[in-house]
CSV table of C-alpha atoms in Angstrom, one decimal:
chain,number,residue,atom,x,y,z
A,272,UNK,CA,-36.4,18.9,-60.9
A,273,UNK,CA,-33.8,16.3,-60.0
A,274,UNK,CA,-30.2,17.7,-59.6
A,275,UNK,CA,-27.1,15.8,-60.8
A,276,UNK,CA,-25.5,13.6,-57.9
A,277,UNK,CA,-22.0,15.4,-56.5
A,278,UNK,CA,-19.4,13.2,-57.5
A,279,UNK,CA,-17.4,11.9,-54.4
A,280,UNK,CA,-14.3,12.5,-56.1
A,281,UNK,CA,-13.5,15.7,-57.9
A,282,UNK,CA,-13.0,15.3,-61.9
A,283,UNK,CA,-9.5,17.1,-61.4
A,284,UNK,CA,-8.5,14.5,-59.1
A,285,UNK,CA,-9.8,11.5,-60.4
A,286,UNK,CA,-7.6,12.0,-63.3
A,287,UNK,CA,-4.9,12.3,-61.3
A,288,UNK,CA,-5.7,9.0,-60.0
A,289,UNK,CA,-5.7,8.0,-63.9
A,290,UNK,CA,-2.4,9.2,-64.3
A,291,UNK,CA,-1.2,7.5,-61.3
A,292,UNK,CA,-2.9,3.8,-60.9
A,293,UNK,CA,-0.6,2.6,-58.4
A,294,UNK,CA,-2.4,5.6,-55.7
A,295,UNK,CA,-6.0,4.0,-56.6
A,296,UNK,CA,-5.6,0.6,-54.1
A,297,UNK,CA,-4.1,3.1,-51.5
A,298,UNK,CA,-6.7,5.4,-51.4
A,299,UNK,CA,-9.0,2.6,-51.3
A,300,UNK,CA,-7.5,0.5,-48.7
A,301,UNK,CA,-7.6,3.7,-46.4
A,302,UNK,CA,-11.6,4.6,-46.8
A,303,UNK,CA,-12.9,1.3,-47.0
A,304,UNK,CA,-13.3,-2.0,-45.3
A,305,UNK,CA,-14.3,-2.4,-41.3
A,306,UNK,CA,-11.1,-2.0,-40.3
A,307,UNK,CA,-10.2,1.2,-41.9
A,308,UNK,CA,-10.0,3.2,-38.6
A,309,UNK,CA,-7.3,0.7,-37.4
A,310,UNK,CA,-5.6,1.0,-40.7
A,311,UNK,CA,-5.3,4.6,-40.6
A,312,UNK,CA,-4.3,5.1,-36.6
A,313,UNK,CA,-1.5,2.5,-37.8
A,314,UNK,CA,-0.3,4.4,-40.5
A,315,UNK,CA,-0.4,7.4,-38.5
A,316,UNK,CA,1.5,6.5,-35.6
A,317,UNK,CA,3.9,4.1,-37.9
A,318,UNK,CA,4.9,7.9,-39.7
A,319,UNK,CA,5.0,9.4,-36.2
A,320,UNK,CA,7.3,7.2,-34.9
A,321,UNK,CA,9.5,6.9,-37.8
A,322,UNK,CA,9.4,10.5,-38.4
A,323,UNK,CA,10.3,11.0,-34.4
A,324,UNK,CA,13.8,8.0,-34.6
A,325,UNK,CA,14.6,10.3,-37.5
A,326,UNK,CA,14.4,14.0,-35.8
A,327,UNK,CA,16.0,12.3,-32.6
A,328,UNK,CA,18.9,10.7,-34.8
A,329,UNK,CA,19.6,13.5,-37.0
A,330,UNK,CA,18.4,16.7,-35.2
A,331,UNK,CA,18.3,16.7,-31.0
A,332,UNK,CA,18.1,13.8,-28.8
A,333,UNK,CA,16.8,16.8,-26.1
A,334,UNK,CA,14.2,18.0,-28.3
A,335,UNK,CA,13.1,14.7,-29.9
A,336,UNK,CA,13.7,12.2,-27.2
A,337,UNK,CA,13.0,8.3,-28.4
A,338,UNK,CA,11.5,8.3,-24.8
A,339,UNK,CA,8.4,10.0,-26.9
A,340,UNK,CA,7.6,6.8,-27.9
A,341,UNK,CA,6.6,5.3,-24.7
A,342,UNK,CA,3.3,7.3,-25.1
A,343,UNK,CA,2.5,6.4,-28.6
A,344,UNK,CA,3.1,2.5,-28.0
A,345,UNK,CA,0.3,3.2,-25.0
A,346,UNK,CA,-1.7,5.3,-27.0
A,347,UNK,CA,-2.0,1.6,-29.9
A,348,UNK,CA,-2.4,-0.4,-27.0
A,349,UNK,CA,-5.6,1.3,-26.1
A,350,UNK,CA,-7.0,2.1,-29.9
A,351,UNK,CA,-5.0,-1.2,-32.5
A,352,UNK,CA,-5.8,-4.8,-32.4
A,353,UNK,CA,-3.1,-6.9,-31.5
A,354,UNK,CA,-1.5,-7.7,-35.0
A,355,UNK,CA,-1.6,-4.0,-35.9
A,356,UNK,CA,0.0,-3.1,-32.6
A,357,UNK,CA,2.9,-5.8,-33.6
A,358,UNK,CA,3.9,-3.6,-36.9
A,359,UNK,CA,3.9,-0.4,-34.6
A,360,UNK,CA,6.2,-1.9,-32.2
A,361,UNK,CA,8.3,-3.5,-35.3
A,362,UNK,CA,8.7,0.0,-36.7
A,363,UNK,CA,9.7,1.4,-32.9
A,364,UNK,CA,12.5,-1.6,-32.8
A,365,UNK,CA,13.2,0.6,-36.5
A,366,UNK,CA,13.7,3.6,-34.8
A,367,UNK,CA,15.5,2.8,-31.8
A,368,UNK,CA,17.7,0.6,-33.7
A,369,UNK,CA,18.7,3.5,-36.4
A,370,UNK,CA,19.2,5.9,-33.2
A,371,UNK,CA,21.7,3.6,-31.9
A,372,UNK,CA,23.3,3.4,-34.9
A,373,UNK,CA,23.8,7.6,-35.6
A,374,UNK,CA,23.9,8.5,-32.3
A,375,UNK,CA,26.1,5.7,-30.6
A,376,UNK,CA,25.1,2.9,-29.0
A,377,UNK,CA,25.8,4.7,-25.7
A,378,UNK,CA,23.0,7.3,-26.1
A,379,UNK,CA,20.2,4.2,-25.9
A,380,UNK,CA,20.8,3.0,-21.8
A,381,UNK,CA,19.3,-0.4,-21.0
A,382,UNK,CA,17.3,1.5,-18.4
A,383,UNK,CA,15.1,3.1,-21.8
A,384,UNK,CA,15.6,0.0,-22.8
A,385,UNK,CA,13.5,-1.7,-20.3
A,386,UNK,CA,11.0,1.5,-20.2
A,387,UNK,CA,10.5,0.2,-23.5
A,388,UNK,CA,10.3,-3.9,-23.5
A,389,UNK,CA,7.9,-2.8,-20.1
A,390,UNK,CA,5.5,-0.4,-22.0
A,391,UNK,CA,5.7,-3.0,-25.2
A,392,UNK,CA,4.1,-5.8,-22.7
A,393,UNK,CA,1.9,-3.8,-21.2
A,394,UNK,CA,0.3,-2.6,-24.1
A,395,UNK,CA,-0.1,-6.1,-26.1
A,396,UNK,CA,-1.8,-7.0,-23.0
A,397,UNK,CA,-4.4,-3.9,-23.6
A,398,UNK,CA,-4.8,-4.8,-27.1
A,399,UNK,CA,-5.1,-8.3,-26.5
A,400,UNK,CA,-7.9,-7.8,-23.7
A,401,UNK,CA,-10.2,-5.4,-25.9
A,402,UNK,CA,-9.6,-7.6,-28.8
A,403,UNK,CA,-11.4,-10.3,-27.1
A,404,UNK,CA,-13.9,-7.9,-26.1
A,405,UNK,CA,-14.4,-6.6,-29.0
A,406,UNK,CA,-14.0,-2.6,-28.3
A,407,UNK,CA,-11.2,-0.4,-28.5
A,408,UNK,CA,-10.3,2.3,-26.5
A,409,UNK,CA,-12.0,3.0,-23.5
A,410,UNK,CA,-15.2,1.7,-24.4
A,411,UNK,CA,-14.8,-1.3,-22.2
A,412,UNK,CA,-14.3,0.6,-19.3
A,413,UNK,CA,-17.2,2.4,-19.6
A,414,UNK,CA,-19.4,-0.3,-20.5
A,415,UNK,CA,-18.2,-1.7,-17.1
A,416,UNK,CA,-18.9,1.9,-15.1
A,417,UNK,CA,-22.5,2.0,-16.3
A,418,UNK,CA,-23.0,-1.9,-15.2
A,419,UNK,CA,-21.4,-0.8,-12.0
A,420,UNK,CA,-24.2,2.0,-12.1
A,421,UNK,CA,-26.8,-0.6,-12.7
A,422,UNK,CA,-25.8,-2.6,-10.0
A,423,UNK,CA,-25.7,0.5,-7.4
A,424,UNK,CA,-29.4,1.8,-8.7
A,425,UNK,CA,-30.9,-1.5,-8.6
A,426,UNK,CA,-29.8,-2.2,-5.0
A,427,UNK,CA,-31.7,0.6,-3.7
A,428,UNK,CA,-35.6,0.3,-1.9
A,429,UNK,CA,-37.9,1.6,-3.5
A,430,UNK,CA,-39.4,5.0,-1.8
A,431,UNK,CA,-41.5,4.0,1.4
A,432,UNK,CA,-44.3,5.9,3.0
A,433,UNK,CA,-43.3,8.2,5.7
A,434,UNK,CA,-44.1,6.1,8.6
A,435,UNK,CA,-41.5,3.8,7.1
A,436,UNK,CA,-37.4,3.9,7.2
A,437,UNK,CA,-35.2,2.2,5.6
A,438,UNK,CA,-31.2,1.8,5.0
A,439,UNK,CA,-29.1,-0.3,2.7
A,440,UNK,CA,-25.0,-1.1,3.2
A,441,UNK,CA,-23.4,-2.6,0.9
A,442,UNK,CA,-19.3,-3.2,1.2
A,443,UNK,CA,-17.3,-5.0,-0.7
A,444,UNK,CA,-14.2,-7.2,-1.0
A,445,UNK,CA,-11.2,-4.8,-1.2
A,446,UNK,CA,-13.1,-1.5,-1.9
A,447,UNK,CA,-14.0,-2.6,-5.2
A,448,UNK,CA,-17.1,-1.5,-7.2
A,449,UNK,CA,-18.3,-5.1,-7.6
A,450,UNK,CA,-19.0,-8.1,-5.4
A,451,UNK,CA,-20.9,-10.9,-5.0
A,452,UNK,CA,-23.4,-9.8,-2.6
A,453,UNK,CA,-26.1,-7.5,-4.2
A,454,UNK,CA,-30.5,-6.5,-3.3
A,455,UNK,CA,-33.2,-6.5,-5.8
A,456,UNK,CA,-36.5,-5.1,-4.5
A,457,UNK,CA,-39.5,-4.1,-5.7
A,458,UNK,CA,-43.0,-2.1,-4.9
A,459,UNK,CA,-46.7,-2.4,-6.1
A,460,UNK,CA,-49.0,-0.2,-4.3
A,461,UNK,CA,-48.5,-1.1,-0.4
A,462,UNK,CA,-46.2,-4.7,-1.0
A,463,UNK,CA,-42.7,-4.4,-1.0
A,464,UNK,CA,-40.4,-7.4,-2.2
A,465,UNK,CA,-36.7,-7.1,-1.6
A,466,UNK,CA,-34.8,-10.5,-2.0
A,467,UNK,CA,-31.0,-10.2,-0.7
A,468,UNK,CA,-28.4,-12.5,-2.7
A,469,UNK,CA,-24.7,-13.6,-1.5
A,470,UNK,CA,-23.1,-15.7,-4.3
A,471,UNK,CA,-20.3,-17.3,-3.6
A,472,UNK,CA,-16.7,-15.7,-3.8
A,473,UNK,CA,-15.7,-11.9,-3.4
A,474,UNK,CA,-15.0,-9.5,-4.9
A,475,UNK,CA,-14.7,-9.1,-8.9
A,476,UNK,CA,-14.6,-12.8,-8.8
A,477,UNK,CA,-18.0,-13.0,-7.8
A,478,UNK,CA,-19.0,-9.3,-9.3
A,479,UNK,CA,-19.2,-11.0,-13.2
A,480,UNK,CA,-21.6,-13.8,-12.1
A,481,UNK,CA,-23.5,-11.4,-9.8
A,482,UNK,CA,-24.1,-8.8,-12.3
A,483,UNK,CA,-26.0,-11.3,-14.5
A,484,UNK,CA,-28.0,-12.7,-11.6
A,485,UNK,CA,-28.8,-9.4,-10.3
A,486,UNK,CA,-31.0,-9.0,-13.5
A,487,UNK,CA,-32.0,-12.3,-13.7
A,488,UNK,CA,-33.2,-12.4,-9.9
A,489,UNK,CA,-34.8,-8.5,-10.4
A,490,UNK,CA,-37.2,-9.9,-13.2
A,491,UNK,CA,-38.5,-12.7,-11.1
A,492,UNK,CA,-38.9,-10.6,-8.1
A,493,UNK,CA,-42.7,-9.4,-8.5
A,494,UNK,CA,-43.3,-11.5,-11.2
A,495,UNK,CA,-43.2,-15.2,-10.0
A,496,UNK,CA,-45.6,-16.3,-7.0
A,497,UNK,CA,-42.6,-18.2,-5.4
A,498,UNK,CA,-39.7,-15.9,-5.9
A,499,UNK,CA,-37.2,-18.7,-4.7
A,500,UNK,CA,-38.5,-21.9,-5.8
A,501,UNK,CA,-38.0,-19.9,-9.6
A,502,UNK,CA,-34.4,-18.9,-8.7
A,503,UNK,CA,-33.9,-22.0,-7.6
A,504,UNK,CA,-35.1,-23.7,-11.3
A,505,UNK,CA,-33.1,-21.0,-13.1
A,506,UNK,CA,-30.0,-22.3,-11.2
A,507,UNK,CA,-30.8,-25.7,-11.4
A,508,UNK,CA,-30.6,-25.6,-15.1
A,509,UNK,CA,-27.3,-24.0,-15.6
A,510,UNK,CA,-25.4,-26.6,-16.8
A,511,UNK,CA,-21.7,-26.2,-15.0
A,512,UNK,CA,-22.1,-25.2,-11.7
A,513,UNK,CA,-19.9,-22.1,-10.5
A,514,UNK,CA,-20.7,-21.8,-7.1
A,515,UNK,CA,-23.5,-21.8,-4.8
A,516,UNK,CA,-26.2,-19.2,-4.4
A,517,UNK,CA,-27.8,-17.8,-1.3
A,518,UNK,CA,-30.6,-15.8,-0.5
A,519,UNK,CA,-33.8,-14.1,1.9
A,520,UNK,CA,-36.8,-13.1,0.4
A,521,UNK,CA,-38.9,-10.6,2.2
A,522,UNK,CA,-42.3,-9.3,1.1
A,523,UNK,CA,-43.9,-6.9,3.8
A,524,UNK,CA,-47.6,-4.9,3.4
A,525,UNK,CA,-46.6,-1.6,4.7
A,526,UNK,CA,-50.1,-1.3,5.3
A,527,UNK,CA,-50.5,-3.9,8.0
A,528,UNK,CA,-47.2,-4.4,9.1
A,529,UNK,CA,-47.5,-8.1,8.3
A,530,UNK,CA,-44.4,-9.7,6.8
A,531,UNK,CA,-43.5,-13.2,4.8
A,532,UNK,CA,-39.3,-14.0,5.3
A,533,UNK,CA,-38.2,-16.8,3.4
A,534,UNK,CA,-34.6,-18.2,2.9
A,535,UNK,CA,-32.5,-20.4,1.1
A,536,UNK,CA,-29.7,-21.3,2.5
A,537,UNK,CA,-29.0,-17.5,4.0
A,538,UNK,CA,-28.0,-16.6,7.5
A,539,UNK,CA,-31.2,-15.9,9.4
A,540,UNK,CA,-32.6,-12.5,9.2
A,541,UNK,CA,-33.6,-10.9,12.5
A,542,UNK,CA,-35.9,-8.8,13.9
A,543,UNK,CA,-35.9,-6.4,17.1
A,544,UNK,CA,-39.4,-6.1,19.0
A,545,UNK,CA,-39.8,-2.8,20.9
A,546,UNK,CA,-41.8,-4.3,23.0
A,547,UNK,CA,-39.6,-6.6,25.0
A,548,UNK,CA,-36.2,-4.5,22.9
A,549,UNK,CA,-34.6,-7.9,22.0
A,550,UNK,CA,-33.4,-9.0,19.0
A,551,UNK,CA,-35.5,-12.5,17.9
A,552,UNK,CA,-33.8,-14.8,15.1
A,553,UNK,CA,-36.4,-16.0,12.3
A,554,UNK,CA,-37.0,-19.5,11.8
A,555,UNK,CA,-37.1,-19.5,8.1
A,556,UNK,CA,-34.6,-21.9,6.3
A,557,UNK,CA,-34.0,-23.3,3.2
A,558,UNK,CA,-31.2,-25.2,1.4
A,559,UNK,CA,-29.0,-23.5,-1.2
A,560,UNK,CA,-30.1,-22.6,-4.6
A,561,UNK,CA,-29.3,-24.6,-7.5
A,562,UNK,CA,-28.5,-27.9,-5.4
A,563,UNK,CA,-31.9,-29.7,-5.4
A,564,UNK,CA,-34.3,-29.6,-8.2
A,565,UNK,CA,-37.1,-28.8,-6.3
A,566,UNK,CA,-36.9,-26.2,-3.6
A,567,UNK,CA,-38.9,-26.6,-0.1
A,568,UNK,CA,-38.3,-23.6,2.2
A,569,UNK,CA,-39.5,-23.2,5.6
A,570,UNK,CA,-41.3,-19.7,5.7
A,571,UNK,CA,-41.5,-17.3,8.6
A,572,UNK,CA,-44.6,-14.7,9.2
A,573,UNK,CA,-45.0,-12.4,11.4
A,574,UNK,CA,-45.8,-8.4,12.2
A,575,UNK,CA,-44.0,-5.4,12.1
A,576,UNK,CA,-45.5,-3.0,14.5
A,577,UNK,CA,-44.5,0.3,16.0
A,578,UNK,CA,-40.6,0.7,16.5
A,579,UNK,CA,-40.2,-2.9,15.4
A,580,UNK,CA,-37.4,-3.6,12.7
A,581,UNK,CA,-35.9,-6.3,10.0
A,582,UNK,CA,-32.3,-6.8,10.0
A,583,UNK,CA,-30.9,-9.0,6.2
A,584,UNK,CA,-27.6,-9.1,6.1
A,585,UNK,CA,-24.6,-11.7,4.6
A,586,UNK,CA,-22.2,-14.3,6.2
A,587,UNK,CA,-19.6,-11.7,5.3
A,588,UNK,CA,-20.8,-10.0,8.7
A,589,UNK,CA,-20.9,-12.8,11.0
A,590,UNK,CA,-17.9,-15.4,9.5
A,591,UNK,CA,-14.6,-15.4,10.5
A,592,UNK,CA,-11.8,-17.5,10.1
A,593,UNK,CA,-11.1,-19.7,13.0
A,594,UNK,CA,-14.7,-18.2,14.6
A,595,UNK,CA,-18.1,-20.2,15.0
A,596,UNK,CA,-21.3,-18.8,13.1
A,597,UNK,CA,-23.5,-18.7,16.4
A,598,UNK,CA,-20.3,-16.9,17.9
A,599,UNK,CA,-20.7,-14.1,15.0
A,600,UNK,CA,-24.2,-13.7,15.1
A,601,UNK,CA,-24.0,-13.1,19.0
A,602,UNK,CA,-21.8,-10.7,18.1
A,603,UNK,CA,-23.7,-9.1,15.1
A,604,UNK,CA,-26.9,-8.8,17.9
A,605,UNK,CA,-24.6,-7.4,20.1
A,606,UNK,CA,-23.5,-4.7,18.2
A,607,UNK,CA,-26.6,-4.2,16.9
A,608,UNK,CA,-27.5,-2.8,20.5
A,609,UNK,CA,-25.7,0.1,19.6
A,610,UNK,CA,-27.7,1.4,17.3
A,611,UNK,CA,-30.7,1.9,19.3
A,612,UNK,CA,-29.3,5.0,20.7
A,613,UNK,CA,-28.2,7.1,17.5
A,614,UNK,CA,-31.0,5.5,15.6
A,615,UNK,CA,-30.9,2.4,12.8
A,616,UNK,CA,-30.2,4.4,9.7
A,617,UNK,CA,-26.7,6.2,11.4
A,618,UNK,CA,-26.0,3.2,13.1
A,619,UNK,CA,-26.2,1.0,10.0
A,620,UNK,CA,-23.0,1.9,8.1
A,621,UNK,CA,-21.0,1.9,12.0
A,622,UNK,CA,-22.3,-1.7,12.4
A,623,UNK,CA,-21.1,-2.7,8.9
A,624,UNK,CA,-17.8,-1.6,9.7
A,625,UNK,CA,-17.7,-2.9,13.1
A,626,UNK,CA,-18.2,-6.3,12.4
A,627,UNK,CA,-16.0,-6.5,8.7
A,628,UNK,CA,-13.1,-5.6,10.5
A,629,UNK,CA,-10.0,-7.7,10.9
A,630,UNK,CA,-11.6,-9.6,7.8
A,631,UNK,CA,-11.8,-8.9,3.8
A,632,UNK,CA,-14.8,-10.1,2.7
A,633,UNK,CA,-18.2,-9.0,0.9
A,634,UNK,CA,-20.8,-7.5,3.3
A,635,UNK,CA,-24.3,-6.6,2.7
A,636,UNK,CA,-27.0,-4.9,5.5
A,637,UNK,CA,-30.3,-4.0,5.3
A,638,UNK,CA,-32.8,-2.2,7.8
A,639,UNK,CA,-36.1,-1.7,7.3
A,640,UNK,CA,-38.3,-0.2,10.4
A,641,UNK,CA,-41.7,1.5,11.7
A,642,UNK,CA,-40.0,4.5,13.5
C-alpha cells in the first residue's frame, strides 16, 4: 500500500504564504539556488551586525562594543565570496556610521578606525583567495595539509630487509612544509628504485610544481624501463618551461648488493667502501631534464657489500654563495666522516644541519647501507 507523500510545507503554512505573496520569493531565494548557504551566512551576519551598531548606539558601548565586529568581518572573509563580503562590510560602514552619530563622534577613535579598514583588507583578501579556489572556509587549508601529507608519505623507503638500513632527511627552505626537493621510491620483491628530484627554486615557490611532479615522477618509477629518459619526455613536452629539473635514479637488488646510479644533471651521489673507508664519487652524469629531447645518461654500476653505503643528496648541501661546488662536496665528504662513529642513521640528520648552515636553501639526504 502506497502512502501519501508528506507535503514539504505544512497546509497551515502554505496558506499563510497565500495570504502573504510578497514572503513566497523570500522563502524561496533562501532554500534554493547553489548559493543559498552564502545567501543565508549573509543575511545572518548583515542582522548581526546591524542588530550589534544598534545595542551599542542605544544600549552600552561596554557591553556591545562595535569592536565586536572585527570578528564577524573575519568570520565572512573565511565563509562569503567576495561580492557578498562587500554588502557585509557596507552594512558595518551602517553601523559604525549611526554609532557616531548617537553616541558622538568622539566615542569611534581613528585607532578602531584602522582596526577596522585593517581587518576589512584582510578579509577581502581571504575571500578573494578561496574564491579563486573555489572553497570556502578552511577547506583550502586542509586540502593543502593532506597534499603536504602526501608528499611526507611518499618520500619514505619502502621497508628493507633486516640486513639493510636506511635514512631519509629532508629540510626545507625556511622551515616550510613544502619545497622543491622531494624522493619517490619503490620495491618489487628484492629491487628497490628510489629516484631523488631537486626542481628548481625553494621553498613554496618550488613546493606547487614539486607536488605535481612528485606524482608524476612516482608513477613512472617501476613502470618505465628507463625511468629518466621518460621524465625527461614528460618535461620536454611541457610547453612553457618553469625551471629546470634534476635528478639520481638508483635501483639496487638487495639480494646481490649490485646497484645501477643514473643521473641527470644531479650532484654526484657517493658511496663509502669499508674496505679502504673512503668516500668514492660516482661517475654517472647526465644533462638536465627537459632541455634536450632525447636524454643520453652515463650510468654507473657497481656493488654494495658489507658496511658499504650510498650517499643522494641535493646542491642545497654542497652550494654556497661565493663557494665552489668541488669546495662543498669536499666538505660534504668531510663531514660525512663523522658519522662513521655514531652510525649513518644518527649521523644523518647532524650532517644535514651541518652543512645547510649559514645558508637557506632546500636540502635533501639519503643513506642507504649493509650494516
Amino acid at each position: 500500500m502506497n502512502s501519501r507523500p508528506v507535503p514539504l510545507i505544512p497546509p497551515a503554512l502554505r496558506a499563510f504564504l497565500v495570504r502573504v505573496p510578497l514572503l513566497v520569493p523570500i522563502v524561496r531565494l533562501l532554500r534554493r539556488g547553489p548559493l543559498a548557504r552564502d545567501r543565508n551566512l549573509l543575511i545572518t551576519l548583515i542582522v548581526l551586525t546591524l542588530v550589534l551598531g544598534g545595542l551599542a548606539a542605544r544600549v552600552s558601548m561596554e557591553w556591545f562594543s562595535p569592536a565586536l565586529m572585527i570578528p564577524i568581518t573575519l568570520v565572512a572573509g573565511l565563509q562569503l565570496r567576495l561580492p557578498s563580503l562587500a554588502k557585509l562590510l557596507c552594512a558595518v560602514a551602517i553601523s559604525i556610521i549611526y554609532v557616531a552619530v548617537v553616541r558622538g563622534v568622539g566615542h569611534i577613535g581613528p585607532g578602531l578606525l584602522v582596526t577596522f579598514g585593517f581587518t576589512a583588507v584582510l578579509a577581502a583578501l581571504m575571500a578573494r583567495t578561496r574564491g579563486k579556489l573555489g572553497v570556502q572556509g578552511l577547506r583550502g587549508d586542509v586540502m593543502l595539509l593532506e597534499l603536504r601529507d602526501r608528499l611526507k608519505s611518499q618520500s619514505e623507503l619502502p621497508p628493507l630487509p633486516k640486513d639493510w638500513g636506511s635514512r631519509v632527511v629532508l629540510k626545507q627552505a625556511g622551515g616550510s612544509s613544502f619545497g622543491g626537493d622531494f624522493l619517490v621510491s619503490m620495491r618489487e620483491g628484492d629491487i628497490v628504485d628510489l629516484a631523488l628530484v631537486d626542481v628548481s627554486g625553494k621553498g613554496v615557490d618550488a613546493g606547487t610544481r614539486a607536488l605535481m611532479l612528485s606524482g608524476t615522477f612516482g608513477g613512472l618509477l617501476g613502470s618505465v624501463t628507463d625511468f629518466l629518459p621518460a621524465c625527461n619526455t614528460y618535461l620536454h613536452r611541457q610547453r612553457e618551461a618553469e625551471g629546470f629539473v634534476t635528478a639520481v635514479h638508483v635501483r639496487i637488488d638487495l639480494a646481490t648488493g649490485e646497484y645501477v646510479i643514473t643521473s641527470a644533471g644531479h650532484p654526484p651521489v657517493v658511496k663509502f667502501e669499508a674496505g679502504t673507508g673512503t668516500w668514492r664519487v660516482s661517475t654517472a652524469k647526465g644533462v638536465v631534464l627537459g632541455v634536450v629531447p632525447d636524454l643520453h645518461c652515463e650510468t654507473d654500476r657497481g656493488m654494495l657489500r658489507k658496511g658499504d653505503a650510498l650517499m643522494l643528496y641535493t646542491d642545497g648541501l654542497i652550494e654556497q654563495p661565493g663557494r665552489d661546488i668541488d669546495a662543498g662536496l669536499d666538505r660534504l665528504l668531510g663531514e660525512a666522516e663523522r658519522l662513521l662513529p655514531s652510525g649513518f642513521r644518527d649521523g644523518a640528520r647532524h650532517l644535514v644541519t651541518a652543512m645547510s648552515s649559514g645558508h637557506n636553501d632546500d636540502c635533501a639526504l639519503v643513506l642507504i647501507w649493509r650494516p
